[in-house]
Tab-separated table of C-alpha atoms in Angstrom:
chain	number	residue	atom	x	y	z
J	1	MET	CA	-38.556	23.177	-5.803
J	2	HIS	CA	-38.971	19.449	-5.170
J	3	ASN	CA	-37.526	19.755	-1.678
J	4	ARG	CA	-39.758	22.706	-0.884
J	5	LEU	CA	-42.838	20.790	-2.003
J	6	THR	CA	-42.061	17.938	0.380
J	7	ARG	CA	-42.182	20.161	3.476
J	8	SER	CA	-45.476	20.923	5.120
J	9	ALA	CA	-46.815	24.472	4.944
J	10	ALA	CA	-47.378	24.339	8.699
J	11	ARG	CA	-43.622	24.041	9.191
J	12	ARG	CA	-42.780	27.153	7.149
J	13	ARG	CA	-43.142	30.844	7.433
J	14	GLY	CA	-45.947	32.398	5.431
J	15	GLU	CA	-43.667	34.291	3.052
J	16	HIS	CA	-41.969	31.020	2.045
J	17	VAL	CA	-45.320	29.421	1.245
J	18	ASP	CA	-46.317	32.493	-0.762
J	19	ALA	CA	-43.019	32.385	-2.675
J	20	LEU	CA	-43.529	28.705	-3.475
J	21	LEU	CA	-47.069	29.306	-4.729
J	22	ASP	CA	-45.873	32.255	-6.825
J	23	GLU	CA	-43.161	30.101	-8.355
J	24	LEU	CA	-45.700	27.378	-9.140
J	25	SER	CA	-48.029	29.896	-10.753
J	26	ASN	CA	-45.171	31.083	-12.993
J	27	LEU	CA	-44.723	27.588	-14.418
J	28	PRO	CA	-46.614	26.631	-17.575
J	29	ARG	CA	-50.265	26.034	-16.714
J	30	THR	CA	-50.162	22.336	-17.659
J	31	ILE	CA	-47.357	21.772	-15.168
J	32	GLY	CA	-47.961	24.247	-12.355
J	33	THR	CA	-51.690	23.772	-11.860
J	34	PRO	CA	-51.671	19.994	-11.214
J	35	ILE	CA	-48.704	20.336	-8.859
J	36	THR	CA	-50.425	23.124	-6.938
J	37	VAL	CA	-53.667	21.177	-6.666
J	38	ALA	CA	-51.869	18.032	-5.501
J	39	TRP	CA	-49.833	20.005	-2.953
J	40	ASN	CA	-52.992	21.635	-1.579
J	41	ALA	CA	-54.700	18.233	-1.292
J	42	GLU	CA	-51.678	16.932	0.587
J	43	GLU	CA	-51.874	19.909	2.945
J	44	ASP	CA	-55.576	19.193	3.540
J	45	LEU	CA	-54.765	15.588	4.444
J	46	LEU	CA	-51.923	16.710	6.724
J	47	ASP	CA	-54.310	19.132	8.460
J	48	LEU	CA	-56.633	16.202	9.136
J	49	LEU	CA	-53.849	13.978	10.457
J	50	ALA	CA	-52.533	16.808	12.652
J	51	THR	CA	-55.653	16.439	14.790
J	52	ALA	CA	-54.510	12.974	15.906
J	53	ARG	CA	-54.464	12.436	19.649
J	54	THR	CA	-56.245	15.762	20.235
J	55	ARG	CA	-59.678	14.135	20.493
J	56	PRO	CA	-61.196	16.196	17.652
J	57	ASP	CA	-64.958	16.553	17.545
J	58	ARG	CA	-66.988	15.040	14.732
J	59	GLU	CA	-67.693	18.363	13.042
J	60	GLN	CA	-64.017	19.268	12.836
J	61	VAL	CA	-63.126	15.896	11.302
J	62	ARG	CA	-66.098	16.103	8.942
J	63	ASP	CA	-65.092	19.570	7.748
J	64	LEU	CA	-61.465	18.575	7.181
J	65	LEU	CA	-62.463	15.406	5.322
J	66	TYR	CA	-64.965	17.339	3.220
J	67	ARG	CA	-62.310	19.898	2.270
J	68	PHE	CA	-59.927	17.101	1.253
J	69	TYR	CA	-62.559	15.157	-0.722
J	70	ARG	CA	-63.805	18.315	-2.404
J	71	ARG	CA	-60.314	19.266	-3.567
J	72	CYS	CA	-59.707	15.754	-4.902
J	73	THR	CA	-62.994	15.499	-6.780
J	74	ASP	CA	-62.839	19.025	-8.221
J	75	THR	CA	-59.752	18.111	-10.203
J	76	ASP	CA	-59.281	15.801	-13.135
J	77	LEU	CA	-56.120	14.250	-11.694
J	78	PRO	CA	-56.683	10.479	-11.486
J	79	GLU	CA	-54.021	10.190	-8.764
J	80	LEU	CA	-55.961	12.483	-6.433
J	81	GLN	CA	-59.230	10.732	-7.155
J	82	ARG	CA	-57.563	7.402	-6.368
J	83	LEU	CA	-56.140	8.895	-3.147
J	84	ALA	CA	-59.619	10.090	-2.140
J	85	THR	CA	-60.986	6.595	-2.802
J	86	THR	CA	-58.233	5.071	-0.663
J	87	VAL	CA	-58.899	7.500	2.189
J	88	GLU	CA	-62.623	6.728	1.967
J	89	THR	CA	-61.893	2.986	2.053
J	90	TRP	CA	-59.738	3.378	5.176
J	91	ARG	CA	-61.974	5.974	6.780
J	92	PRO	CA	-62.961	3.901	9.869
J	93	GLU	CA	-59.314	3.130	10.590
J	94	ILE	CA	-58.288	6.769	10.073
J	95	LEU	CA	-61.019	7.953	12.429
J	96	ALA	CA	-59.922	5.403	15.026
J	97	PHE	CA	-56.357	6.673	14.779
J	98	LEU	CA	-57.478	10.299	15.105
J	99	HIS	CA	-59.404	9.548	18.291
J	100	THR	CA	-57.081	7.034	19.957
J	101	GLY	CA	-53.645	7.689	18.475
J	102	ILE	CA	-53.064	3.938	18.275
J	103	THR	CA	-51.421	2.590	15.118
J	104	ASN	CA	-50.140	-0.726	13.889
J	105	ALA	CA	-46.799	0.786	12.829
J	106	GLY	CA	-44.784	-1.551	15.068
J	107	SER	CA	-46.290	-4.717	13.672
J	108	GLU	CA	-46.001	-3.385	10.101
J	109	GLY	CA	-42.312	-2.646	10.674
J	110	THR	CA	-41.674	-6.121	12.049
J	111	ASN	CA	-43.558	-7.658	9.118
J	112	ARG	CA	-41.394	-5.679	6.685
J	113	VAL	CA	-38.213	-6.955	8.372
J	114	ILE	CA	-39.494	-10.535	8.233
J	115	LYS	CA	-40.271	-10.262	4.523
J	116	THR	CA	-36.896	-8.682	3.766
J	117	ILE	CA	-34.959	-11.348	5.672
J	118	ALA	CA	-37.074	-14.095	4.106
J	119	ARG	CA	-36.238	-12.699	0.659
J	120	ASP	CA	-32.538	-12.559	1.543
J	121	ALA	CA	-32.640	-16.080	2.974
J	122	TYR	CA	-34.459	-17.481	-0.056
J	123	GLY	CA	-32.441	-20.334	-1.397
J	124	PHE	CA	-31.310	-21.751	1.926
J	125	ARG	CA	-31.163	-25.498	1.661
J	126	ASN	CA	-33.713	-26.120	4.353
J	127	PRO	CA	-36.685	-24.037	5.502
J	128	GLY	CA	-35.588	-24.379	9.123
J	129	ASN	CA	-32.526	-22.204	8.492
J	130	GLN	CA	-34.728	-19.602	6.829
J	131	ARG	CA	-37.055	-19.532	9.852
J	132	VAL	CA	-34.126	-19.259	12.282
J	133	ARG	CA	-32.606	-16.363	10.364
J	134	THR	CA	-35.923	-14.534	10.240
J	135	ARG	CA	-36.505	-15.104	13.938
J	136	CYS	CA	-33.043	-13.844	14.875
J	137	ALA	CA	-33.499	-10.668	12.842
J	138	THR	CA	-36.770	-9.785	14.534
J	139	THR	CA	-35.751	-10.224	18.156
J	140	ARG	CA	-35.672	-7.119	20.313
J	141	ARG	CA	-31.883	-7.323	20.683
J	142	ALA	CA	-31.369	-7.458	16.902
J	143	ARG	CA	-33.621	-4.442	16.431
J	144	GLY	CA	-31.539	-2.449	18.899
J	145	HIS	CA	-33.986	-2.298	21.832
J	146	LEU	CA	-31.608	-3.855	24.328
J	147	ASP	CA	-28.176	-2.611	25.238
J	148	ALA	CA	-25.618	-5.186	24.057
J	149	ARG	CA	-23.084	-4.441	26.847
């Protein structure tokens, strides 16, 4: 069931979604209900993010956000309420992504590599070696962008 919950409903046939929801409803109420609510909130958020790069109008975005917020606030799950708070905090950035399709994923990935290499290089005798190792790991060739022939 875990694997089926990680796949989006948009990527499945309707009978598979119905079977999953039936299986969740057959679980004990204290287990099945929170999982179902969380899965539906995730689907609402995925519906919102699916409008990225399609230049959605304000009403469509408003309706999708309202549906997501409503589902999160109608439940007593603190995780969903925290998720709704996080989405509200990042709302301007999310709206910018939906309209432009521009993200900072590349710079975040490079920053992650730098931090990982810096952690691995911790303990080098001089900071210069640590900087050199970090710099080498983040070059385009090291990240596989250039053919090494």
